């Protein structure tokens, strides 16, 4: 059990490892997505300009894989902990699936966007719920303004969402817990170092992350098995 004080403020950062036991592939693991797709061909503004069809093929595949997935015990622990701690818990996820929400988490900050949302690549129309999968050679969707409809995902080279809010929460937290993230993609990979020295930094995952030196403690194992032992939500 992780010892917590009644005034501790927890900042959780989750990555693909928290959804792995729900059947959603990670990016850099054995069957990781980046083993079969090149980032620059499917997850960057350049890819979108060059071949929007291939980009929609990639995100359509990810929507098909994520749609039947169900939350695992790791997601449920975080949802119950949110109920107990209320505003003393901040949940930031790099994941674009909706498993935290399905498990009952009410306040989820998706810094890399959301797989089941799309938006116009030209106007400022609010991103909208969209589960559509585009099978080739389907005509790609356009918005009313004539812009193309794109996945509401933060691509490589784009600015992640809600960074002001995230850094305010980092500066207020007393315990930072990263779960299932390899610690190689910025700015999330530097969150632990940002709070180190002022807050406890805890890692939970199957293997040591690349930024392991930023953590004061490491609990190796599957998120769905370790998180329930650390938090009696
Ligand atoms: N429980 C806990 N950790 C796990 C599990 C599990 N069941 N299975 C895998 N892991 C760990 C792996 O050891 C690895 O460290 O989860 C981590 C997954 O790392 P990545 O695949 O790199 O995923 P992530 O760190 O979330 O990637 C960050 O990179 O591609 C971009 O935008 C994408 O949000 C993503 C970002």
Tab-separated table of C-alpha atoms and ligand atoms in Angstrom:
chain	number	residue	atom	x	y	z
A	1	UNK	CA	0.000	0.000	0.000
A	2	UNK	CA	1.306	3.487	-0.823
A	3	UNK	CA	1.349	5.549	2.370
A	4	UNK	CA	-0.578	8.791	1.787
A	5	UNK	CA	-1.342	11.681	4.122
A	6	UNK	CA	-4.828	13.235	4.314
A	7	UNK	CA	-3.470	16.316	2.556
A	8	UNK	CA	-1.475	14.610	-0.230
A	9	UNK	CA	-2.359	15.760	-3.746
A	10	UNK	CA	-1.862	13.024	-6.363
A	11	UNK	CA	-0.959	13.582	-10.018
A	12	UNK	CA	-1.379	10.452	-12.155
A	13	UNK	CA	0.163	10.234	-15.617
A	14	UNK	CA	-1.001	7.168	-17.524
A	15	UNK	CA	0.386	5.713	-20.729
A	16	UNK	CA	-0.366	2.863	-23.107
A	17	UNK	CA	0.639	0.278	-20.489
A	18	UNK	CA	-2.497	1.033	-18.467
A	19	UNK	CA	-4.672	-0.079	-21.417
A	20	UNK	CA	-2.515	-3.047	-22.458
A	21	UNK	CA	-4.456	-5.523	-20.262
A	22	UNK	CA	-7.624	-4.282	-21.955
A	23	UNK	CA	-6.273	-5.513	-25.288
A	24	UNK	CA	-5.142	-2.185	-26.731
A	25	UNK	CA	-1.584	-2.472	-28.130
A	26	UNK	CA	1.152	-0.243	-26.788
A	27	UNK	CA	3.449	1.710	-29.097
A	28	UNK	CA	6.946	0.439	-28.326
A	29	UNK	CA	6.310	-3.000	-26.908
A	30	UNK	CA	6.775	-6.331	-28.681
A	31	UNK	CA	3.608	-5.931	-30.780
A	32	UNK	CA	3.727	-2.159	-30.501
A	33	UNK	CA	2.068	0.020	-33.090
A	34	UNK	CA	5.366	1.600	-34.099
A	35	UNK	CA	6.628	-1.849	-35.073
A	36	UNK	CA	4.088	-1.920	-37.914
A	37	UNK	CA	3.581	1.734	-38.817
A	38	UNK	CA	6.004	4.599	-39.356
A	39	UNK	CA	5.106	7.566	-37.159
A	40	UNK	CA	5.980	10.025	-39.924
A	41	UNK	CA	3.555	8.284	-42.277
A	42	UNK	CA	0.480	8.213	-40.029
A	43	UNK	CA	0.856	10.514	-37.031
A	44	UNK	CA	2.212	13.892	-38.083
A	45	UNK	CA	0.926	17.030	-39.867
A	46	UNK	CA	3.261	16.174	-42.739
A	47	UNK	CA	1.640	12.716	-43.061
A	48	UNK	CA	-1.788	14.364	-43.063
A	49	UNK	CA	-0.857	16.735	-45.851
A	50	UNK	CA	0.797	13.985	-47.872
A	51	UNK	CA	-1.659	11.081	-47.451
A	52	UNK	CA	-4.800	11.776	-45.385
A	53	UNK	CA	-6.244	8.453	-46.528
A	54	UNK	CA	-3.386	6.491	-44.921
A	55	UNK	CA	-3.783	8.551	-41.747
A	56	UNK	CA	-7.519	7.747	-41.614
A	57	UNK	CA	-6.740	4.090	-42.315
A	58	UNK	CA	-4.438	4.054	-39.262
A	59	UNK	CA	-6.912	5.772	-36.931
A	60	UNK	CA	-9.824	3.712	-38.282
A	61	UNK	CA	-7.861	0.579	-37.366
A	62	UNK	CA	-7.204	1.999	-33.883
A	63	UNK	CA	-10.919	2.841	-33.468
A	64	UNK	CA	-11.855	-0.715	-34.455
A	65	UNK	CA	-9.390	-2.155	-31.917
A	66	UNK	CA	-10.371	0.199	-29.091
A	67	UNK	CA	-14.160	0.070	-29.571
A	68	UNK	CA	-14.736	-3.377	-27.936
A	69	UNK	CA	-12.054	-2.860	-25.248
A	70	UNK	CA	-13.186	-2.760	-21.629
A	71	UNK	CA	-11.517	-1.107	-18.628
A	72	UNK	CA	-9.215	-3.274	-16.518
A	73	UNK	CA	-8.625	-3.120	-12.721
A	74	UNK	CA	-6.064	-0.317	-13.177
A	75	UNK	CA	-8.728	1.971	-14.656
A	76	UNK	CA	-11.221	1.085	-11.919
A	77	UNK	CA	-8.751	1.802	-9.111
A	78	UNK	CA	-8.121	5.297	-10.512
A	79	UNK	CA	-11.845	5.968	-10.878
A	80	UNK	CA	-12.554	4.899	-7.281
A	81	UNK	CA	-9.578	6.917	-6.022
A	82	UNK	CA	-10.984	9.996	-7.782
A	83	UNK	CA	-14.289	9.528	-5.947
A	84	UNK	CA	-12.418	9.312	-2.636
A	85	UNK	CA	-9.864	12.113	-3.154
A	86	UNK	CA	-11.964	14.426	-5.354
A	87	UNK	CA	-9.846	17.491	-6.252
A	88	UNK	CA	-6.783	15.984	-4.557
A	89	UNK	CA	-6.437	13.703	-7.579
A	90	UNK	CA	-5.465	14.917	-11.070
A	91	UNK	CA	-5.557	12.352	-13.889
A	92	UNK	CA	-3.563	13.186	-17.013
A	93	UNK	CA	-3.420	10.532	-19.710
A	94	UNK	CA	-1.331	10.213	-22.854
A	95	UNK	CA	-3.842	7.612	-24.029
A	96	UNK	CA	-6.506	8.485	-26.561
A	97	UNK	CA	-8.848	5.620	-25.690
A	98	UNK	CA	-11.861	6.223	-23.397
A	99	UNK	CA	-11.231	3.454	-20.879
A	100	UNK	CA	-10.646	5.834	-17.943
A	101	UNK	CA	-14.065	7.361	-18.625
A	102	UNK	CA	-15.674	3.945	-19.088
A	103	UNK	CA	-14.304	2.940	-15.661
A	104	UNK	CA	-15.955	6.007	-14.107
A	105	UNK	CA	-13.210	8.651	-14.011
A	106	UNK	CA	-14.992	11.995	-14.360
A	107	UNK	CA	-12.062	14.365	-14.849
A	108	UNK	CA	-9.621	12.998	-17.428
A	109	UNK	CA	-7.139	15.286	-19.165
A	110	UNK	CA	-6.289	13.793	-22.557
A	111	UNK	CA	-3.050	15.599	-23.381
A	112	UNK	CA	-2.670	13.702	-26.683
A	113	UNK	CA	-6.309	14.002	-27.755
A	114	UNK	CA	-9.126	11.491	-28.030
A	115	UNK	CA	-9.486	8.643	-30.530
A	116	UNK	CA	-13.313	8.865	-30.633
A	117	UNK	CA	-13.320	12.560	-31.474
A	118	UNK	CA	-12.669	14.312	-34.788
A	119	UNK	CA	-12.287	17.962	-35.747
A	120	UNK	CA	-11.984	20.187	-38.770
A	121	UNK	CA	-8.420	20.877	-39.893
A	122	UNK	CA	-9.379	24.380	-41.050
A	123	UNK	CA	-11.950	26.064	-38.747
A	124	UNK	CA	-12.256	26.284	-34.986
A	125	UNK	CA	-15.370	24.109	-34.758
A	126	UNK	CA	-15.328	22.228	-31.455
A	127	UNK	CA	-14.028	18.655	-31.712
A	128	UNK	CA	-16.984	16.288	-31.861
A	129	UNK	CA	-17.681	12.680	-30.887
A	130	UNK	CA	-16.973	10.451	-33.898
A	131	UNK	CA	-16.657	6.654	-34.010
A	132	UNK	CA	-16.642	6.512	-37.816
A	133	UNK	CA	-14.096	4.246	-39.466
A	134	UNK	CA	-13.136	5.104	-43.016
A	135	UNK	CA	-12.625	2.070	-45.191
A	136	UNK	CA	-10.889	2.830	-48.428
A	137	UNK	CA	-11.671	4.090	-50.921
A	138	UNK	CA	-14.356	5.961	-48.964
A	139	UNK	CA	-14.561	9.671	-49.666
A	140	UNK	CA	-12.820	11.435	-46.773
A	141	UNK	CA	-15.135	13.717	-44.779
A	142	UNK	CA	-15.129	17.487	-45.025
A	143	UNK	CA	-16.547	20.110	-42.660
A	144	UNK	CA	-19.088	22.789	-43.591
A	145	UNK	CA	-16.229	25.229	-44.174
A	146	UNK	CA	-14.660	22.866	-46.703
A	147	UNK	CA	-11.822	21.846	-44.406
A	148	UNK	CA	-10.956	18.192	-44.005
A	149	UNK	CA	-12.207	16.329	-40.918
A	150	UNK	CA	-9.190	14.919	-39.070
A	151	UNK	CA	-8.706	12.771	-35.950
A	152	UNK	CA	-8.691	14.873	-32.771
A	153	UNK	CA	-5.228	13.582	-31.896
A	154	UNK	CA	-2.060	15.486	-30.982
A	155	UNK	CA	0.394	14.405	-33.675
A	156	UNK	CA	4.156	14.476	-33.427
A	157	UNK	CA	5.227	18.068	-33.948
A	158	UNK	CA	1.962	19.459	-32.537
A	159	UNK	CA	1.399	21.009	-29.108
A	160	UNK	CA	-0.244	18.687	-26.571
A	161	UNK	CA	-3.531	19.872	-25.063
A	162	UNK	CA	-4.094	21.601	-21.675
A	163	UNK	CA	-0.424	22.040	-20.783
A	164	UNK	CA	-1.118	25.132	-18.613
A	165	UNK	CA	-3.608	23.174	-16.526
A	166	UNK	CA	-1.249	20.185	-16.389
A	167	UNK	CA	1.722	22.206	-15.144
A	168	UNK	CA	-0.430	23.957	-12.532
A	169	UNK	CA	-1.444	20.513	-11.242
A	170	UNK	CA	2.184	19.334	-11.335
A	171	UNK	CA	3.225	22.340	-9.243
A	172	UNK	CA	0.503	21.576	-6.684
A	173	UNK	CA	1.003	17.816	-6.396
A	174	UNK	CA	2.828	16.122	-3.521
A	175	UNK	CA	2.856	12.655	-5.113
A	176	UNK	CA	3.437	12.057	-8.843
A	177	UNK	CA	2.583	8.568	-10.092
A	178	UNK	CA	3.343	7.489	-13.690
A	179	UNK	CA	1.701	4.252	-14.845
A	180	UNK	CA	2.619	2.263	-17.959
A	181	UNK	CA	4.604	4.783	-19.946
A	182	UNK	CA	8.060	4.270	-21.438
A	183	UNK	CA	9.144	7.822	-20.606
A	184	UNK	CA	10.501	8.684	-24.057
A	185	UNK	CA	7.960	11.177	-25.428
A	186	UNK	CA	8.072	14.820	-24.335
A	187	UNK	CA	6.767	16.764	-22.576
A	188	UNK	CA	5.236	13.944	-20.472
A	189	UNK	CA	8.629	12.244	-20.087
A	190	UNK	CA	9.889	15.270	-18.127
A	191	UNK	CA	6.960	15.614	-15.710
A	192	UNK	CA	8.661	13.437	-13.054
A	193	UNK	CA	11.900	15.445	-13.198
A	194	UNK	CA	9.823	18.648	-13.021
A	195	UNK	CA	8.451	17.707	-9.592
A	196	UNK	CA	11.417	15.680	-8.310
A	197	UNK	CA	12.749	16.980	-4.984
A	198	UNK	CA	9.441	18.612	-4.097
A	199	UNK	CA	7.114	15.621	-4.546
A	200	UNK	CA	7.426	11.852	-4.268
A	201	UNK	CA	7.740	10.323	-7.725
A	202	UNK	CA	6.423	6.787	-8.185
A	203	UNK	CA	6.553	4.578	-11.284
A	204	UNK	CA	4.261	1.585	-11.894
A	205	UNK	CA	4.908	-0.512	-15.004
A	206	UNK	CA	6.170	-3.737	-16.481
A	207	UNK	CA	9.737	-2.514	-16.985
A	208	UNK	CA	11.871	0.429	-15.921
A	209	UNK	CA	11.042	3.492	-18.043
A	210	UNK	CA	13.751	5.454	-19.858
A	211	UNK	CA	13.368	8.246	-17.271
A	212	UNK	CA	13.625	5.872	-14.272
A	213	UNK	CA	16.226	8.116	-12.581
A	214	UNK	CA	13.504	10.729	-11.987
A	215	UNK	CA	11.503	8.360	-9.794
A	216	UNK	CA	12.012	7.874	-6.049
A	217	UNK	CA	10.257	4.504	-6.186
A	218	UNK	CA	9.454	1.903	-8.816
A	219	UNK	CA	6.825	-0.855	-8.617
A	220	UNK	CA	7.424	-3.270	-11.485
A	221	UNK	CA	4.499	-5.325	-12.709
A	222	UNK	CA	1.279	-5.140	-14.665
A	223	UNK	CA	-0.798	-2.064	-13.877
A	224	UNK	CA	-3.975	-4.106	-13.407
A	225	UNK	CA	-2.238	-6.151	-10.709
A	226	UNK	CA	-0.006	-3.557	-9.008
A	227	UNK	CA	-2.330	-0.544	-8.750
A	228	UNK	CA	-4.964	-2.389	-6.666
A	229	UNK	CA	-2.218	-3.343	-4.179
A	230	UNK	CA	-0.933	0.241	-3.901
A	231	UNK	CA	-4.251	2.036	-3.451
A	232	UNK	CA	-7.132	0.817	-1.353
A	233	UNK	CA	-9.632	2.863	-3.294
B	1	LIG	N1	1.102	-2.731	-17.116
B	1	LIG	C1	1.971	-1.712	-16.902
B	1	LIG	N2	2.854	-1.284	-17.834
B	1	LIG	C2	2.841	-1.929	-19.022
B	1	LIG	C3	1.964	-2.993	-19.320
B	1	LIG	C4	1.071	-3.401	-18.291
B	1	LIG	N3	0.202	-4.407	-18.477
B	1	LIG	N4	2.211	-3.412	-20.605
B	1	LIG	C5	3.185	-2.607	-21.086
B	1	LIG	N5	3.577	-1.736	-20.140
B	1	LIG	C6	4.569	-0.677	-20.229
B	1	LIG	C7	5.742	-0.975	-21.124
B	1	LIG	O1	6.770	-1.555	-20.363
B	1	LIG	C8	6.137	0.424	-21.594
B	1	LIG	O2	7.068	0.994	-20.693
B	1	LIG	O3	3.904	0.436	-20.808
B	1	LIG	C9	4.847	1.230	-21.506
B	1	LIG	C10	4.281	1.587	-22.851
B	1	LIG	O4	5.195	2.424	-23.488
B	1	LIG	P1	4.823	3.015	-24.934
B	1	LIG	O5	4.330	1.929	-25.798
B	1	LIG	O6	5.999	3.844	-25.355
B	1	LIG	O7	3.567	3.974	-24.648
B	1	LIG	P2	3.572	5.434	-24.034
B	1	LIG	O8	4.719	5.625	-23.099
B	1	LIG	O9	2.209	5.669	-23.515
B	1	LIG	O10	3.797	6.348	-25.340
B	1	LIG	C11	3.730	7.745	-25.135
B	1	LIG	O11	4.038	8.040	-27.507
B	1	LIG	O12	3.508	7.251	-29.582
B	1	LIG	C12	3.261	8.271	-28.696
B	1	LIG	O13	1.331	9.591	-28.474
B	1	LIG	C13	1.814	8.294	-28.295
B	1	LIG	O14	0.830	8.646	-26.128
B	1	LIG	C14	1.839	7.939	-26.825
B	1	LIG	C15	3.229	8.383	-26.401
